[in-house]
Tab-separated table of C-alpha atoms in Angstrom:
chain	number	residue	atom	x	y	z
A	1	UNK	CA	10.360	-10.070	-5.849
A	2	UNK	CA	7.473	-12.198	-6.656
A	3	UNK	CA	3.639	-10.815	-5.874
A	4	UNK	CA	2.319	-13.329	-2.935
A	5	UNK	CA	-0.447	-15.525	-4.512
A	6	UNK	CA	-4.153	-14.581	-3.783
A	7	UNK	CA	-7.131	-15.911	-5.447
A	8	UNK	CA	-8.593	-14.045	-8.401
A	9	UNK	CA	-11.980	-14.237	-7.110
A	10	UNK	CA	-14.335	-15.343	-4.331
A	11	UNK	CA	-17.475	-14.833	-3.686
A	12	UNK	CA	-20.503	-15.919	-0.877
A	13	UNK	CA	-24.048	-15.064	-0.126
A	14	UNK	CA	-25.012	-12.596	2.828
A	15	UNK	CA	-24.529	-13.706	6.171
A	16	UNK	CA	-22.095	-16.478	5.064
A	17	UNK	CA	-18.354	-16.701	5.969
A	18	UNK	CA	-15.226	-16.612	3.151
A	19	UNK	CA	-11.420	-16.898	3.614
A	20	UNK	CA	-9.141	-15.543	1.502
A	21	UNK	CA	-5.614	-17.278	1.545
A	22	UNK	CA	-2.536	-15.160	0.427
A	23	UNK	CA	1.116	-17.562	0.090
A	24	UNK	CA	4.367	-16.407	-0.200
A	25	UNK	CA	7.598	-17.967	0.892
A	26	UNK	CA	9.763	-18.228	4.025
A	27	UNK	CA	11.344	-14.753	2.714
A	28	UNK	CA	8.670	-12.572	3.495
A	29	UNK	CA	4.662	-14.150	4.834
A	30	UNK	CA	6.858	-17.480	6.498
A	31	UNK	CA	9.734	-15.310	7.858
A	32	UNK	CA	7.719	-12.347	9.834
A	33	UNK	CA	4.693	-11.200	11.672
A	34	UNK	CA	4.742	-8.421	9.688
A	35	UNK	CA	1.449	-9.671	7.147
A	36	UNK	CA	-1.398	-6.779	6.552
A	37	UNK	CA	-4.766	-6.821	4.698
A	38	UNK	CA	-6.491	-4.040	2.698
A	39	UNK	CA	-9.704	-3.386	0.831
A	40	UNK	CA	-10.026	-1.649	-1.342
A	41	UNK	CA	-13.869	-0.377	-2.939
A	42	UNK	CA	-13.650	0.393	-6.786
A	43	UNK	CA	-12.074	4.169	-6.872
A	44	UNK	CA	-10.962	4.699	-3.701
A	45	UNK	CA	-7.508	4.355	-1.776
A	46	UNK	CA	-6.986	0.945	0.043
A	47	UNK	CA	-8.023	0.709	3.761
A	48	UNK	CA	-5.825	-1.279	5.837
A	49	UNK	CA	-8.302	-4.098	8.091
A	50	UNK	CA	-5.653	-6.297	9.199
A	51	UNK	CA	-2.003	-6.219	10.561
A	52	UNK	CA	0.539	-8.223	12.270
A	53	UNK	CA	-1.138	-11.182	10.618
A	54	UNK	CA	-4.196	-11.045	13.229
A	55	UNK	CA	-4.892	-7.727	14.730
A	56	UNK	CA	-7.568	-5.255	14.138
A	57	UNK	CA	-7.116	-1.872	13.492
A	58	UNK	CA	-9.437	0.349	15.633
A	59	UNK	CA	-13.220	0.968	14.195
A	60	UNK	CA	-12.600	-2.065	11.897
A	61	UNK	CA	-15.356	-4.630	12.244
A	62	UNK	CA	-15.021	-7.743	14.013
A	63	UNK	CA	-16.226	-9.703	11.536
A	64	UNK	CA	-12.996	-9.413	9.652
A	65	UNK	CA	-10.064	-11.503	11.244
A	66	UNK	CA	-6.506	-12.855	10.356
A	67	UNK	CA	-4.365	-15.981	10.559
A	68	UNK	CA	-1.228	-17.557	9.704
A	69	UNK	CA	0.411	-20.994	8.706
A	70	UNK	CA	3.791	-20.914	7.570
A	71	UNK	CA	3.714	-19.485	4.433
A	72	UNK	CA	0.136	-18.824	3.910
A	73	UNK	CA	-1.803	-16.528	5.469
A	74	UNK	CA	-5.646	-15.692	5.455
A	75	UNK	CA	-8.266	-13.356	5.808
A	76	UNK	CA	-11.943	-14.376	6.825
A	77	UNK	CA	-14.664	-12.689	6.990
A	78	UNK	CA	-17.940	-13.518	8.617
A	79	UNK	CA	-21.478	-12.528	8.380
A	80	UNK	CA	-20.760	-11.369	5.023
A	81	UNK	CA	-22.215	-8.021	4.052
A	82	UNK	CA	-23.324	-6.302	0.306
A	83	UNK	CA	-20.950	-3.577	1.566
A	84	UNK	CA	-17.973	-6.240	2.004
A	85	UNK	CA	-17.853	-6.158	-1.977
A	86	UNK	CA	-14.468	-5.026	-2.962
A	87	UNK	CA	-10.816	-5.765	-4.023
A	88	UNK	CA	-8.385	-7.463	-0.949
A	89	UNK	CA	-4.980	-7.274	-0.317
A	90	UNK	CA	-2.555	-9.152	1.353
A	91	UNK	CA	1.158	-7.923	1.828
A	92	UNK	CA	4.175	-8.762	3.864
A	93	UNK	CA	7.418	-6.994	5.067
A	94	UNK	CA	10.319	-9.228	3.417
A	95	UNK	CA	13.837	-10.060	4.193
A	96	UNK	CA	15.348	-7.364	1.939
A	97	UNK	CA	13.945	-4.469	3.820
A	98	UNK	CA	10.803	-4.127	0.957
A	99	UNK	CA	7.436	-4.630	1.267
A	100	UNK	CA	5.576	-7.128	-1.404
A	101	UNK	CA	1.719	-6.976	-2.065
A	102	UNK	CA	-0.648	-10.290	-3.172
A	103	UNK	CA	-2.309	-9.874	-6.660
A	104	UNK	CA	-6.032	-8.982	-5.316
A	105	UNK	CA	-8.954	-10.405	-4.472
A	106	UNK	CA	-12.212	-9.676	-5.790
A	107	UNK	CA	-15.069	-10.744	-3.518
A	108	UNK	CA	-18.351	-10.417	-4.696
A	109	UNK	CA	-21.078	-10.527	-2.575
A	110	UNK	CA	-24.210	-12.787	-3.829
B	1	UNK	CA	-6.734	14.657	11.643
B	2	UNK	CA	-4.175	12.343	10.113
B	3	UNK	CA	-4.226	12.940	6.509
B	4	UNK	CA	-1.943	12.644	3.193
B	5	UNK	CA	-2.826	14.751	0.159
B	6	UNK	CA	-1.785	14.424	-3.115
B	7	UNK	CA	-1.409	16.469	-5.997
B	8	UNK	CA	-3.642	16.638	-9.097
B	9	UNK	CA	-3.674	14.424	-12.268
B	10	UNK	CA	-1.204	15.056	-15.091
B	11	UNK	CA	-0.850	14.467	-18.626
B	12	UNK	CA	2.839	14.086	-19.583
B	13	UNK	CA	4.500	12.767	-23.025
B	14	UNK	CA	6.802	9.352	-22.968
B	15	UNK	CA	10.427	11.278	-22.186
B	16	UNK	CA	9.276	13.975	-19.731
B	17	UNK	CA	10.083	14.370	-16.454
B	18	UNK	CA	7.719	14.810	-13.622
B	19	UNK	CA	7.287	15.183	-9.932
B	20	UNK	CA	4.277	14.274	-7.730
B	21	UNK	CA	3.840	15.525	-4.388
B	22	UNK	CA	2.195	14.226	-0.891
B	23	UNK	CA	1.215	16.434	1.809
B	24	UNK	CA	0.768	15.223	5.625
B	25	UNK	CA	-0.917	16.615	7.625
B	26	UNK	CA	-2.656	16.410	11.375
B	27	UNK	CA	0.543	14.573	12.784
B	28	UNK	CA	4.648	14.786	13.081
B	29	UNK	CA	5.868	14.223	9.681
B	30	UNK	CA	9.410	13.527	10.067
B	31	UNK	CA	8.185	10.921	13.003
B	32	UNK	CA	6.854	8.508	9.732
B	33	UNK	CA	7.881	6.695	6.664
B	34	UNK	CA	6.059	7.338	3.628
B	35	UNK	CA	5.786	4.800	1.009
B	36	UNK	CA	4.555	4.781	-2.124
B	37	UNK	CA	2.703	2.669	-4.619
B	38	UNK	CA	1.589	1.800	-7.707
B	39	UNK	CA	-1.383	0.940	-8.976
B	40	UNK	CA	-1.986	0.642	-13.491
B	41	UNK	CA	-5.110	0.649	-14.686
B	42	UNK	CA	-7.089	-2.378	-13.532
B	43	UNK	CA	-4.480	-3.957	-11.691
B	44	UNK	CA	-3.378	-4.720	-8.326
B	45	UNK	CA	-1.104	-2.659	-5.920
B	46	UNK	CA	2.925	-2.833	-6.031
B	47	UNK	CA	5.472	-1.145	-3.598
B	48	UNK	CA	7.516	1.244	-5.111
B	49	UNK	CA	9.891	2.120	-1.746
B	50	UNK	CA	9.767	4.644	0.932
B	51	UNK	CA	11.280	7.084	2.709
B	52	UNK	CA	12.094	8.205	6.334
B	53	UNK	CA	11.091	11.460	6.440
B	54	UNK	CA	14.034	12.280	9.171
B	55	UNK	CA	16.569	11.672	7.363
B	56	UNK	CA	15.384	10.997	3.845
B	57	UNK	CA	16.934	7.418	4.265
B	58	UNK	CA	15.119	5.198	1.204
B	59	UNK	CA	14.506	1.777	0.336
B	60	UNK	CA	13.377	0.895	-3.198
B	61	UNK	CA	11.678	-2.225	-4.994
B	62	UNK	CA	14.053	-3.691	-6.875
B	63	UNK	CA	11.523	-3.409	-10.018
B	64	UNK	CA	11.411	0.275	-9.382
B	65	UNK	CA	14.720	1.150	-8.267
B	66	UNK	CA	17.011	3.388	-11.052
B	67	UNK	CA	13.703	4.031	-12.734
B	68	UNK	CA	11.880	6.663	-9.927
B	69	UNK	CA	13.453	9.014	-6.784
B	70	UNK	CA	11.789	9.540	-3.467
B	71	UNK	CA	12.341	12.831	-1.785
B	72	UNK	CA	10.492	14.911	1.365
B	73	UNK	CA	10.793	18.942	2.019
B	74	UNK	CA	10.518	18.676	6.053
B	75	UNK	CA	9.845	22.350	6.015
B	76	UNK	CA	5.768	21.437	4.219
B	77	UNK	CA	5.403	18.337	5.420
B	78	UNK	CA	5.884	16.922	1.853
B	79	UNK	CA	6.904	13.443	0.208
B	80	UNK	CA	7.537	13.647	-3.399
B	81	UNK	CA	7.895	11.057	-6.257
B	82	UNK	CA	9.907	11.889	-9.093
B	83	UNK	CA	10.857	10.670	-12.891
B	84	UNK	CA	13.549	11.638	-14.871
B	85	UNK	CA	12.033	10.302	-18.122
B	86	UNK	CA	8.573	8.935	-18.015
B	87	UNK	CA	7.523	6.171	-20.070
B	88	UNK	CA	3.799	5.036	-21.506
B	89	UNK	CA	3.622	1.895	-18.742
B	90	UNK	CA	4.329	4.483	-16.111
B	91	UNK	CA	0.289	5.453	-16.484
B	92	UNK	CA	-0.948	4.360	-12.863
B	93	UNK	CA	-2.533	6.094	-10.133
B	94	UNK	CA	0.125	6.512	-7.449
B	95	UNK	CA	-0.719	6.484	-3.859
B	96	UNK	CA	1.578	7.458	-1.117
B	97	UNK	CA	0.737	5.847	2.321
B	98	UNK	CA	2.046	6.348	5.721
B	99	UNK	CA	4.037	3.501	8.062
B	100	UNK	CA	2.698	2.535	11.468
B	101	UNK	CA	4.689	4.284	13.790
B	102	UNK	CA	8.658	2.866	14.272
B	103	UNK	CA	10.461	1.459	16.490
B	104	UNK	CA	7.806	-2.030	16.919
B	105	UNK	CA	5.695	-1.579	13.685
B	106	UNK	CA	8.048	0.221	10.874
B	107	UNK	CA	6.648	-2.195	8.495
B	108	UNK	CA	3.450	-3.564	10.269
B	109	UNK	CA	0.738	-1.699	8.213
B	110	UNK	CA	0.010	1.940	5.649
B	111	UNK	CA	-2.104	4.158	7.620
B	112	UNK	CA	-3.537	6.303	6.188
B	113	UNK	CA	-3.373	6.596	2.496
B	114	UNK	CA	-3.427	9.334	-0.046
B	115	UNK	CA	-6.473	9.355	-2.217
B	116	UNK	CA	-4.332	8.604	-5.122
B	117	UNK	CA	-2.692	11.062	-8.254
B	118	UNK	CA	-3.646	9.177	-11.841
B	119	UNK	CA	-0.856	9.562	-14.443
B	120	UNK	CA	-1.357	9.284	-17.642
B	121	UNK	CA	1.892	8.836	-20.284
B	122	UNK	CA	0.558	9.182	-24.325
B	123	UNK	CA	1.757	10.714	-27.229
């Protein structure tokens, strides 16, 4: 099972909007609503933002929302923040019953 | 509070065996999967499998499978992880998360997470 493909890096100034794009294949992002998003800040456990491709967990921001296109999905966030900085996540239920996380993204904040 | 909480660090020798524990707590424990995963230094996160805590049903990663066990005591509210014979690229912090709640979102999302148990494999 292949990692889905993130970006290494991206970065933007405060106030200013990024996406992050995560792709996979028909097997796991294509096949199934089933796509999450986590950030995770340097030492700490992930924090899960994003699930069932779009939807918000409660007490997450706003500012952070999902989408899909066949096999890619992304995460944007708007109205960027210095506290945004930190390592994303993309993952996706698959068809053999696993679970398969992107390789990270590191946003850095300008 | 919802809450997993894992056991300390260790410091274990390439060919030892080992067993890592996490507890839950604030919730029904046998009404969750646990999952775990793995995270070497610098790296990004991969799924390792889970378990239903019910019936101790698993699924593994193929890259993990035959290489680590999954296990829960019902009676503490405890998921472990377990190695037979630990290896040096087996140093990662481990993290054991809990599924959104089954039947509609088994696999939707890992709320909440453990705060992670570093282990380190050296001679």
């Amino acid at each position: 099972q292949s990692a889905l493909t993130q970006p290494a890096s991206v970065s933007g100034s405060p106030g200013q909007s990024i996406t992050i794009s995560c792709t996979g294949t028909g097997s796991d992002v294509g096949g199934y609503k089933y796509v999450s998003w986590y950030q995770q800040h340097a030492g700490k456990a992930p924090k899960v933002i994003i699930y069932d491709v779009s939807n918000r967990p409660s007490g997450v921001s706003n500012r952070f929302s999902g989408s899909k296109a066949g096999i890619t999905a992304s995460l944007t966030i708007s109205g960027l923040q210095a506290e945004d900085e930190a390592d994303y996540y993309c993952s996706s239920f698959t068809s053999s019953y696993t679970v398969v996380f992107g390789g990270g993204t590191k946003l850095t904040v300008l | 509070e919802v809450q997993l909480v894992q056991s300390g660090a260790e410091v274990k020798k390439p060919g030892e065996s080992l067993r890592i524990s996490c507890r839950g707590s604030g919730y029904s424990f046998i009404g969750y999967w646990i999952s775990w995963v793995r995270q070497m230094p610098g790296k990004g996160l991969e799924w390792m499998g889970r378990i239903d805590p019910s019936d101790s049903y698993t699924d593994y990663s193929p890259s993990f499978q035959g290489h680590v066990s999954l296990s829960v005591d019902q009676s503490i509210s405890t998921a472990y992880l377990q190695w037979s014979s630990l290896k040096a690229s087996d140093t990662a912090t481990y993290y054991c998360a809990r599924h959104a709640a089954c039947p509609n979102h088994c696999w939707s999302w890992f709320d909440p997470w453990g705060q992670g148990t570093l282990v380190t494999v050296s001679s």
